[in-house]
Short mmCIF file of C-alpha atoms in Angstrom, two decimals:
data_model
loop_
_atom_site.label_atom_id
_atom_site.label_comp_id
_atom_site.label_asym_id
_atom_site.label_seq_id
_atom_site.Cartn_x
_atom_site.Cartn_y
_atom_site.Cartn_z
CA MET A 208 17.72 5.30 18.73
CA PHE A 209 15.76 6.67 15.78
CA GLN A 210 17.11 8.74 12.95
CA GLU A 211 16.02 12.28 12.35
CA LYS A 212 12.57 12.91 10.93
CA THR A 213 12.18 11.58 7.40
CA PRO A 214 9.84 12.94 4.70
CA TRP A 215 8.85 9.35 3.95
CA LEU A 216 6.83 9.13 7.20
CA SER A 217 4.23 11.65 8.36
CA ALA A 218 5.41 11.09 11.95
CA LEU A 219 8.30 9.31 13.61
CA PRO A 220 7.37 6.02 15.31
CA ALA A 221 6.84 6.39 19.05
CA VAL A 222 9.14 4.59 21.46
CA ASN A 223 6.20 3.14 23.42
CA ASP A 224 4.54 1.50 20.42
CA GLN A 225 3.81 -2.17 21.02
CA ILE A 226 3.11 -2.76 17.35
CA ARG A 227 3.33 -0.58 14.24
CA ILE A 228 1.25 -0.46 11.07
CA PHE A 229 2.94 0.96 7.99
CA CYS A 230 0.39 1.97 5.33
CA PHE A 231 1.28 2.08 1.64
CA PRO A 232 -0.78 4.45 -0.54
CA PHE A 233 -2.59 3.67 -3.78
CA ALA A 234 -1.61 5.30 -7.09
CA GLY A 235 -1.73 9.08 -7.00
CA SER A 236 -2.44 9.27 -3.28
CA GLY A 237 -0.40 10.36 -0.29
CA ALA A 238 -0.16 9.78 3.43
CA SER A 239 -3.37 11.75 3.99
CA SER A 240 -5.32 8.75 2.66
CA TYR A 241 -4.72 7.22 6.09
CA ARG A 242 -4.93 10.47 8.06
CA ASP A 243 -7.52 9.37 10.63
CA TRP A 244 -6.62 5.69 10.92
CA GLN A 245 -4.80 6.23 14.20
CA ASN A 246 -8.16 7.16 15.79
CA PHE A 247 -9.38 3.59 15.27
CA PHE A 248 -6.58 2.02 17.30
CA PRO A 249 -5.44 2.16 20.93
CA LYS A 250 -2.44 4.33 21.76
CA ASN A 251 -0.05 1.38 21.94
CA VAL A 252 -0.62 0.75 18.21
CA GLY A 253 1.24 3.20 15.98
CA VAL A 254 -0.13 3.91 12.49
CA TYR A 255 2.43 5.30 10.05
CA PRO A 256 1.40 6.19 6.50
CA ILE A 257 4.22 6.27 3.98
CA GLN A 258 4.58 9.47 1.99
CA LEU A 259 5.88 8.87 -1.52
CA PRO A 260 7.71 11.70 -3.32
CA GLY A 261 5.75 13.92 -5.67
CA ARG A 262 2.61 14.50 -3.60
CA GLU A 263 1.25 16.62 -0.75
CA ASN A 264 4.16 17.98 1.32
CA ARG A 265 6.58 16.28 -1.12
CA ILE A 266 5.06 17.82 -4.25
CA SER A 267 8.43 19.21 -5.38
CA ASP A 268 10.16 15.81 -5.14
CA LYS A 269 10.43 13.74 -8.31
CA PRO A 270 8.15 10.66 -8.19
CA PHE A 271 9.59 7.21 -8.77
CA THR A 272 8.74 5.39 -11.99
CA ASP A 273 10.39 2.02 -11.25
CA MET A 274 9.26 -0.54 -8.68
CA VAL A 275 12.75 -1.88 -7.96
CA ASP A 276 14.17 1.55 -7.16
CA LEU A 277 11.13 2.57 -5.10
CA VAL A 278 11.12 -0.62 -3.03
CA ALA A 279 14.86 -0.41 -2.37
CA GLU A 280 14.50 3.15 -1.05
CA ILE A 281 11.44 2.42 1.12
CA SER A 282 13.09 -0.67 2.59
CA LYS A 283 16.20 1.31 3.54
CA ILE A 284 14.09 4.11 5.07
CA LEU A 285 11.90 1.75 7.11
CA ARG A 286 14.68 -0.51 8.41
CA PRO A 287 15.50 1.59 11.53
CA TYR A 288 11.82 1.63 12.58
CA LEU A 289 11.26 -2.13 12.49
CA THR A 290 12.53 -2.73 16.02
CA LYS A 291 8.99 -3.50 17.21
CA PRO A 292 6.49 -6.01 15.76
CA PHE A 293 4.99 -4.51 12.61
CA VAL A 294 2.23 -5.01 10.06
CA PHE A 295 2.10 -3.78 6.47
CA PHE A 296 -1.11 -2.56 4.83
CA GLY A 297 -1.35 -1.57 1.19
CA HIS A 298 -4.20 -0.75 -1.17
CA SER A 299 -4.00 -1.41 -4.93
CA LEU A 300 -0.51 -0.35 -6.05
CA GLY A 301 0.35 0.03 -2.37
CA ALA A 302 -0.30 -3.68 -1.81
CA ARG A 303 2.20 -4.71 -4.44
CA ILE A 304 4.79 -2.21 -3.14
CA ALA A 305 4.28 -3.55 0.40
CA PHE A 306 4.71 -7.14 -0.82
CA GLU A 307 8.01 -6.33 -2.52
CA VAL A 308 9.23 -4.45 0.55
CA VAL A 309 8.46 -7.57 2.63
CA ARG A 310 10.57 -9.67 0.30
CA THR A 311 13.43 -7.12 0.28
CA LEU A 312 13.47 -6.94 4.09
CA ARG A 313 13.64 -10.73 4.26
CA ARG A 314 16.39 -10.92 1.67
CA LYS A 315 18.60 -8.17 3.11
CA TRP A 316 17.94 -8.21 6.86
CA GLN A 317 16.01 -11.44 7.62
CA LEU A 318 13.03 -9.36 8.79
CA GLU A 319 9.34 -10.01 8.16
CA PRO A 320 6.13 -8.36 9.37
CA CYS A 321 3.69 -10.13 11.65
CA HIS A 322 1.09 -9.84 8.89
CA LEU A 323 0.70 -8.50 5.36
CA ILE A 324 -2.71 -6.96 4.64
CA VAL A 325 -3.49 -6.33 0.97
CA SER A 326 -6.52 -4.49 -0.33
CA GLY A 327 -8.02 -3.92 -3.78
CA SER A 328 -5.10 -5.60 -5.51
CA ARG A 329 -4.67 -8.49 -7.89
CA ALA A 330 -1.92 -10.89 -6.79
CA PRO A 331 1.59 -9.69 -7.70
CA HIS A 332 2.22 -12.32 -10.38
CA ILE A 333 -0.86 -11.17 -12.37
CA PRO A 334 0.13 -8.29 -14.69
CA GLU A 335 -2.08 -5.28 -15.38
CA PRO A 336 -4.31 -6.28 -18.31
CA LYS A 337 -5.06 -2.71 -19.42
CA PRO A 338 -1.94 -0.53 -19.03
CA LEU A 339 -2.46 3.19 -19.42
CA HIS A 340 0.72 5.00 -18.38
CA HIS A 341 1.77 5.37 -22.05
CA LEU A 342 -1.49 6.99 -23.22
CA THR A 343 -1.93 10.60 -24.28
CA ASP A 344 -3.16 12.92 -21.53
CA GLU A 345 -6.72 12.90 -22.89
CA ALA A 346 -6.88 9.11 -23.17
CA PHE A 347 -5.17 8.72 -19.81
CA VAL A 348 -7.79 10.89 -18.06
CA ASN A 349 -10.61 8.98 -19.76
CA GLU A 350 -9.18 5.68 -18.53
CA LEU A 351 -8.91 7.01 -14.97
CA ARG A 352 -12.71 7.03 -14.82
CA ARG A 353 -12.77 3.25 -14.60
CA PHE A 354 -11.26 3.41 -11.10
CA SER A 355 -14.04 5.66 -9.71
CA GLY A 356 -11.56 7.29 -7.38
CA THR A 357 -11.25 10.77 -8.85
CA PRO A 358 -14.29 13.08 -8.82
CA GLU A 359 -15.48 14.10 -12.27
CA ALA A 360 -15.10 17.78 -11.33
CA ILE A 361 -11.36 17.21 -10.84
CA LEU A 362 -11.00 15.15 -14.02
CA GLN A 363 -12.52 18.04 -15.96
CA ASN A 364 -10.35 20.69 -14.28
CA LYS A 365 -7.40 21.13 -16.65
CA GLU A 366 -5.25 23.07 -14.19
CA LEU A 367 -5.61 20.44 -11.47
CA MET A 368 -5.06 17.58 -13.89
CA GLU A 369 -1.88 19.23 -15.17
CA LEU A 370 -0.63 18.90 -11.59
CA PHE A 371 -1.91 15.35 -10.99
CA ILE A 372 -1.23 13.64 -14.32
CA PRO A 373 2.58 13.43 -13.90
CA ILE A 374 2.17 11.89 -10.43
CA LEU A 375 -0.48 9.43 -11.57
CA ARG A 376 1.41 8.53 -14.72
CA ALA A 377 4.57 7.84 -12.68
CA ASP A 378 2.65 5.61 -10.26
CA PHE A 379 0.97 3.69 -13.06
CA MET A 380 4.38 3.23 -14.65
CA VAL A 381 5.65 1.73 -11.38
CA ASP A 382 2.71 -0.68 -11.40
CA GLU A 383 2.48 -1.52 -15.07
CA THR A 384 6.21 -2.07 -15.70
CA TYR A 385 6.59 -4.15 -12.53
CA VAL A 386 7.76 -7.69 -13.22
CA HIS A 387 7.18 -10.24 -10.49
CA LEU A 388 10.15 -12.54 -9.94
CA PRO A 389 9.45 -15.88 -8.20
CA GLU A 390 10.85 -16.40 -4.70
CA GLU A 391 9.95 -18.62 -1.78
CA PRO A 392 6.55 -17.66 -0.29
CA ILE A 393 6.77 -15.21 2.59
CA ALA A 394 6.41 -16.67 6.08
CA CYS A 395 3.88 -14.20 7.50
CA PRO A 396 0.11 -14.59 7.03
CA ILE A 397 -1.61 -12.63 4.27
CA SER A 398 -5.11 -11.19 4.56
CA ALA A 399 -6.69 -9.91 1.34
CA PHE A 400 -9.67 -7.57 1.01
CA GLY A 401 -11.62 -6.79 -2.13
CA GLY A 402 -14.58 -4.71 -3.23
CA THR A 403 -17.62 -6.64 -4.40
CA ALA A 404 -17.99 -4.30 -7.39
CA ASP A 405 -14.29 -3.72 -8.11
CA PRO A 406 -13.40 -4.54 -11.73
CA GLU A 407 -9.68 -4.08 -11.01
CA ALA A 408 -9.33 -7.01 -8.60
CA ASP A 409 -11.92 -9.78 -8.79
CA PRO A 410 -12.17 -12.64 -6.25
CA ARG A 411 -10.04 -14.96 -8.39
CA GLU A 412 -7.24 -12.39 -8.63
CA LEU A 413 -7.45 -11.72 -4.90
CA GLU A 414 -7.52 -15.42 -4.01
CA ALA A 415 -4.29 -15.82 -6.00
CA TRP A 416 -2.43 -14.06 -3.15
CA ARG A 417 -2.71 -17.39 -1.32
CA GLN A 418 0.27 -18.84 -3.17
CA HIS A 419 2.57 -16.09 -1.86
CA THR A 420 2.51 -17.17 1.79
CA SER A 421 3.49 -20.40 3.49
CA ASN A 422 1.32 -19.31 6.42
CA ARG A 423 -2.40 -18.55 6.82
CA PHE A 424 -4.38 -16.78 4.12
CA ASN A 425 -7.87 -15.35 4.23
CA LEU A 426 -9.99 -13.31 1.84
CA GLU A 427 -12.85 -10.97 2.72
CA MET A 428 -15.08 -9.17 0.24
CA ILE A 429 -16.46 -5.77 1.24
CA ALA A 430 -19.33 -3.93 -0.44
CA GLY A 431 -18.03 -1.27 -2.81
CA ASP A 432 -15.95 -0.55 -5.90
CA HIS A 433 -12.18 -0.12 -6.15
CA PHE A 434 -12.23 2.53 -3.44
CA PHE A 435 -14.19 0.61 -0.82
CA LEU A 436 -11.42 1.59 1.62
CA GLN A 437 -12.98 5.06 1.49
CA SER A 438 -16.68 4.32 0.93
CA ASN A 439 -16.75 1.44 3.44
CA LYS A 440 -13.80 2.42 5.62
CA ASP A 441 -15.40 1.45 8.94
CA VAL A 442 -15.94 -2.15 7.79
CA LEU A 443 -12.41 -2.48 6.44
CA LEU A 444 -10.87 -0.95 9.55
CA SER A 445 -12.86 -3.29 11.76
CA PHE A 446 -11.17 -6.24 10.04
CA VAL A 447 -7.74 -4.58 10.13
CA LYS A 448 -8.13 -3.74 13.81
CA ASP A 449 -9.01 -7.34 14.65
CA ILE A 450 -5.89 -8.57 12.86
CA VAL A 451 -3.52 -6.06 14.45
CA LEU A 452 -4.85 -6.28 18.01
CA LYS A 453 -4.25 -10.04 18.10
CA TYR A 454 -0.53 -9.35 17.85
CA SER A 455 -0.68 -6.45 20.29
CA THR A 456 -2.61 -8.51 22.86
CA ALA A 457 -0.27 -11.47 22.44
CA ARG A 458 2.70 -9.20 23.08
CA MET A 459 1.09 -7.78 26.25
CA ILE A 460 0.39 -11.31 27.55
CA GLY A 461 3.88 -12.46 26.64
#
């Protein structure tokens, strides 16, 4: 029986799900980044974006600034909803959060997803080469331009940026102060996706995810920059759908 509704999930997982996808957002984003993903999947596949504190309907909640604390809280929140086969998807910072949640679930409850899907993210053992969370507001905003994810009109809007900078700075602090600690590779397969013009995660850094699984690994490059999950969403979702439906179909046959 499920707990009461949690602010960490935009909707409670349905009892008739055959498989669940939990989606981890990139820095500064919220659950709405995955708002229409459910439309790409059949009804027996539940898509559940994770809503981090400090954004959208949780704007008044203090954002996390430490990976260890954030992962511990997410793992505890998700544990009751992992009674069905599940897949994790994360983009950029979300990929590294998802990876650490996988390892925490294994360590504490001997649980692992069917598959970990990472997108637009260097492998977790490769630190951020150009940290920016410590910069002044002006320098911080200038550096945000390299990600191509925030429209220039927003970057130049001081009132909006006063709202967004604390959230973004907190998320970048989570990412840039994160220290990867070696453990045994995870047992589930890892699929990695990258943008062909993404300077934040090149093919070598994406390929390095291979060492973190004892199972299958594959890498696909998709046309686009760091935010190819938005500009080329249909292509990415086609790959994700193929991965997820293999587990759903296998469960139906079984």
